[in-house]
C-alpha cells in the first residue's frame, strides 16, 4: 500500500486470537479462540487539524493508556478532544 506521505491515515483490522487453557477435569490443554480488533489512526504531529474533528471532539471513550497500565492504574473515561490535547502536550 502506498500512502505517498498523506496524513491523516487510519487502519483497522479484525482477527482471531488463541489462548491455551488447562482443563481441570481431563488434564488436557484446550485452545480457546477469541476475536480481537485494532484501530490505529496516524496524524502529522505538527498539524492535528482535521475537517471532521469537531463532529467527534466530545465523544467519550474508555482508554487504558500505557502509563496507567505500567503504574497499575485503571482505565479512564475521557473525551476525544481531551485525549488529543494530552497527546499534543507530550510532543
Short mmCIF file of the C-alpha atoms (twelve columns), coordinates in Angstrom:
data_MODEL
# 
_entry.id   MODEL 
# 
loop_
_atom_site.group_PDB 
_atom_site.id 
_atom_site.type_symbol 
_atom_site.label_atom_id 
_atom_site.label_alt_id 
_atom_site.label_comp_id 
_atom_site.label_asym_id 
_atom_site.label_seq_id 
_atom_site.Cartn_x 
_atom_site.Cartn_y 
_atom_site.Cartn_z 
_atom_site.pdbx_PDB_model_num 
ATOM 1  C CA . UNK A 1  0.000   0.000   0.000  1 
ATOM 2  C CA . UNK A 2  1.410   3.379   -0.980 1 
ATOM 3  C CA . UNK A 3  0.361   6.412   1.058  1 
ATOM 4  C CA . UNK A 4  2.629   8.940   -0.633 1 
ATOM 5  C CA . UNK A 5  3.085   10.724  2.701  1 
ATOM 6  C CA . UNK A 6  -0.567  11.790  3.034  1 
ATOM 7  C CA . UNK A 7  -1.846  12.069  6.593  1 
ATOM 8  C CA . UNK A 8  -4.179  11.545  8.417  1 
ATOM 9  C CA . UNK A 9  -4.384  7.821   7.768  1 
ATOM 10 C CA . UNK A 10 -6.400  5.176   9.617  1 
ATOM 11 C CA . UNK A 11 -6.227  1.381   9.505  1 
ATOM 12 C CA . UNK A 12 -8.415  -1.221  11.192 1 
ATOM 13 C CA . UNK A 13 -8.181  -4.988  11.416 1 
ATOM 14 C CA . UNK A 14 -10.178 -7.803  12.977 1 
ATOM 15 C CA . UNK A 15 -8.763  -11.259 13.573 1 
ATOM 16 C CA . UNK A 16 -8.762  -14.343 15.747 1 
ATOM 17 C CA . UNK A 17 -6.534  -14.913 18.736 1 
ATOM 18 C CA . UNK A 18 -5.884  -18.158 20.560 1 
ATOM 19 C CA . UNK A 19 -5.130  -18.952 24.198 1 
ATOM 20 C CA . UNK A 20 -4.132  -22.316 25.662 1 
ATOM 21 C CA . UNK A 21 -6.023  -23.351 28.797 1 
ATOM 22 C CA . UNK A 22 -5.616  -26.367 31.042 1 
ATOM 23 C CA . UNK A 23 -8.853  -28.287 31.504 1 
ATOM 24 C CA . UNK A 24 -9.068  -29.297 35.198 1 
ATOM 25 C CA . UNK A 25 -11.309 -32.321 34.598 1 
ATOM 26 C CA . UNK A 26 -9.440  -34.046 31.814 1 
ATOM 27 C CA . UNK A 27 -5.958  -32.666 32.463 1 
ATOM 28 C CA . UNK A 28 -5.732  -31.724 28.806 1 
ATOM 29 C CA . UNK A 29 -4.819  -28.454 27.214 1 
ATOM 30 C CA . UNK A 30 -7.583  -26.914 25.178 1 
ATOM 31 C CA . UNK A 31 -7.355  -23.934 22.897 1 
ATOM 32 C CA . UNK A 32 -9.777  -21.040 23.312 1 
ATOM 33 C CA . UNK A 33 -10.412 -18.784 20.341 1 
ATOM 34 C CA . UNK A 34 -11.444 -15.138 20.673 1 
ATOM 35 C CA . UNK A 35 -11.872 -12.222 18.301 1 
ATOM 36 C CA . UNK A 36 -9.709  -9.105  18.566 1 
ATOM 37 C CA . UNK A 37 -9.911  -5.793  16.763 1 
ATOM 38 C CA . UNK A 38 -7.496  -2.903  16.493 1 
ATOM 39 C CA . UNK A 39 -7.806  0.585   15.054 1 
ATOM 40 C CA . UNK A 40 -4.810  2.840   14.510 1 
ATOM 41 C CA . UNK A 41 -5.036  6.446   13.400 1 
ATOM 42 C CA . UNK A 42 -1.908  8.274   12.274 1 
ATOM 43 C CA . UNK A 43 -1.662  12.059  12.128 1 
ATOM 44 C CA . UNK A 44 1.038   14.612  11.461 1 
ATOM 45 C CA . UNK A 45 2.355   15.585  14.933 1 
ATOM 46 C CA . UNK A 46 2.777   19.189  13.770 1 
ATOM 47 C CA . UNK A 47 -0.725  19.511  12.262 1 
ATOM 48 C CA . UNK A 48 -3.503  17.705  14.112 1 
ATOM 49 C CA . UNK A 49 -6.311  19.621  12.408 1 
ATOM 50 C CA . UNK A 50 -8.984  17.621  10.613 1 
ATOM 51 C CA . UNK A 51 -12.150 18.997  8.979  1 
ATOM 52 C CA . UNK A 52 -14.426 16.489  10.783 1 
ATOM 53 C CA . UNK A 53 -12.752 16.564  14.214 1 
ATOM 54 C CA . UNK A 54 -15.454 18.844  15.635 1 
ATOM 55 C CA . UNK A 55 -18.027 16.114  14.976 1 
ATOM 56 C CA . UNK A 56 -16.317 13.675  17.383 1 
ATOM 57 C CA . UNK A 57 -14.468 16.004  19.800 1 
ATOM 58 C CA . UNK A 58 -16.963 15.476  22.652 1 
ATOM 59 C CA . UNK A 59 -17.394 11.695  22.319 1 
ATOM 60 C CA . UNK A 60 -16.199 9.896   25.429 1 
ATOM 61 C CA . UNK A 61 -14.122 6.720   25.262 1 
ATOM 62 C CA . UNK A 62 -12.680 4.374   27.846 1 
ATOM 63 C CA . UNK A 63 -8.919  4.461   27.243 1 
ATOM 64 C CA . UNK A 64 -6.270  2.402   29.011 1 
ATOM 65 C CA . UNK A 65 -3.040  4.291   28.428 1 
ATOM 66 C CA . UNK A 66 0.357   2.622   28.537 1 
ATOM 67 C CA . UNK A 67 1.294   4.827   31.518 1 
ATOM 68 C CA . UNK A 68 -1.763  3.709   33.502 1 
ATOM 69 C CA . UNK A 69 -1.049  0.075   32.651 1 
ATOM 70 C CA . UNK A 70 2.559   0.357   33.835 1 
ATOM 71 C CA . UNK A 71 1.539   2.182   37.042 1 
ATOM 72 C CA . UNK A 72 -1.262  -0.283  37.860 1 
ATOM 73 C CA . UNK A 73 -3.950  2.394   37.470 1 
ATOM 74 C CA . UNK A 74 -7.406  1.759   35.963 1 
ATOM 75 C CA . UNK A 75 -8.652  2.785   32.533 1 
ATOM 76 C CA . UNK A 76 -10.040 6.325   32.189 1 
ATOM 77 C CA . UNK A 77 -13.157 7.721   30.552 1 
ATOM 78 C CA . UNK A 78 -12.026 10.734  28.545 1 
ATOM 79 C CA . UNK A 79 -13.320 12.769  25.618 1 
ATOM 80 C CA . UNK A 80 -11.532 12.519  22.287 1 
ATOM 81 C CA . UNK A 81 -10.740 16.244  22.465 1 
ATOM 82 C CA . UNK A 82 -9.055  15.865  25.871 1 
ATOM 83 C CA . UNK A 83 -7.087  12.846  24.669 1 
ATOM 84 C CA . UNK A 84 -5.760  14.740  21.637 1 
ATOM 85 C CA . UNK A 85 -4.772  17.694  23.845 1 
ATOM 86 C CA . UNK A 86 -2.875  15.409  26.232 1 
ATOM 87 C CA . UNK A 87 -1.008  13.731  23.378 1 
ATOM 88 C CA . UNK A 88 -0.251  17.146  21.835 1 
ATOM 89 C CA . UNK A 89 1.287   18.173  25.152 1 
ATOM 90 C CA . UNK A 90 3.633   15.159  25.064 1 
ATOM 91 C CA . UNK A 91 5.072   16.110  21.668 1 
# 
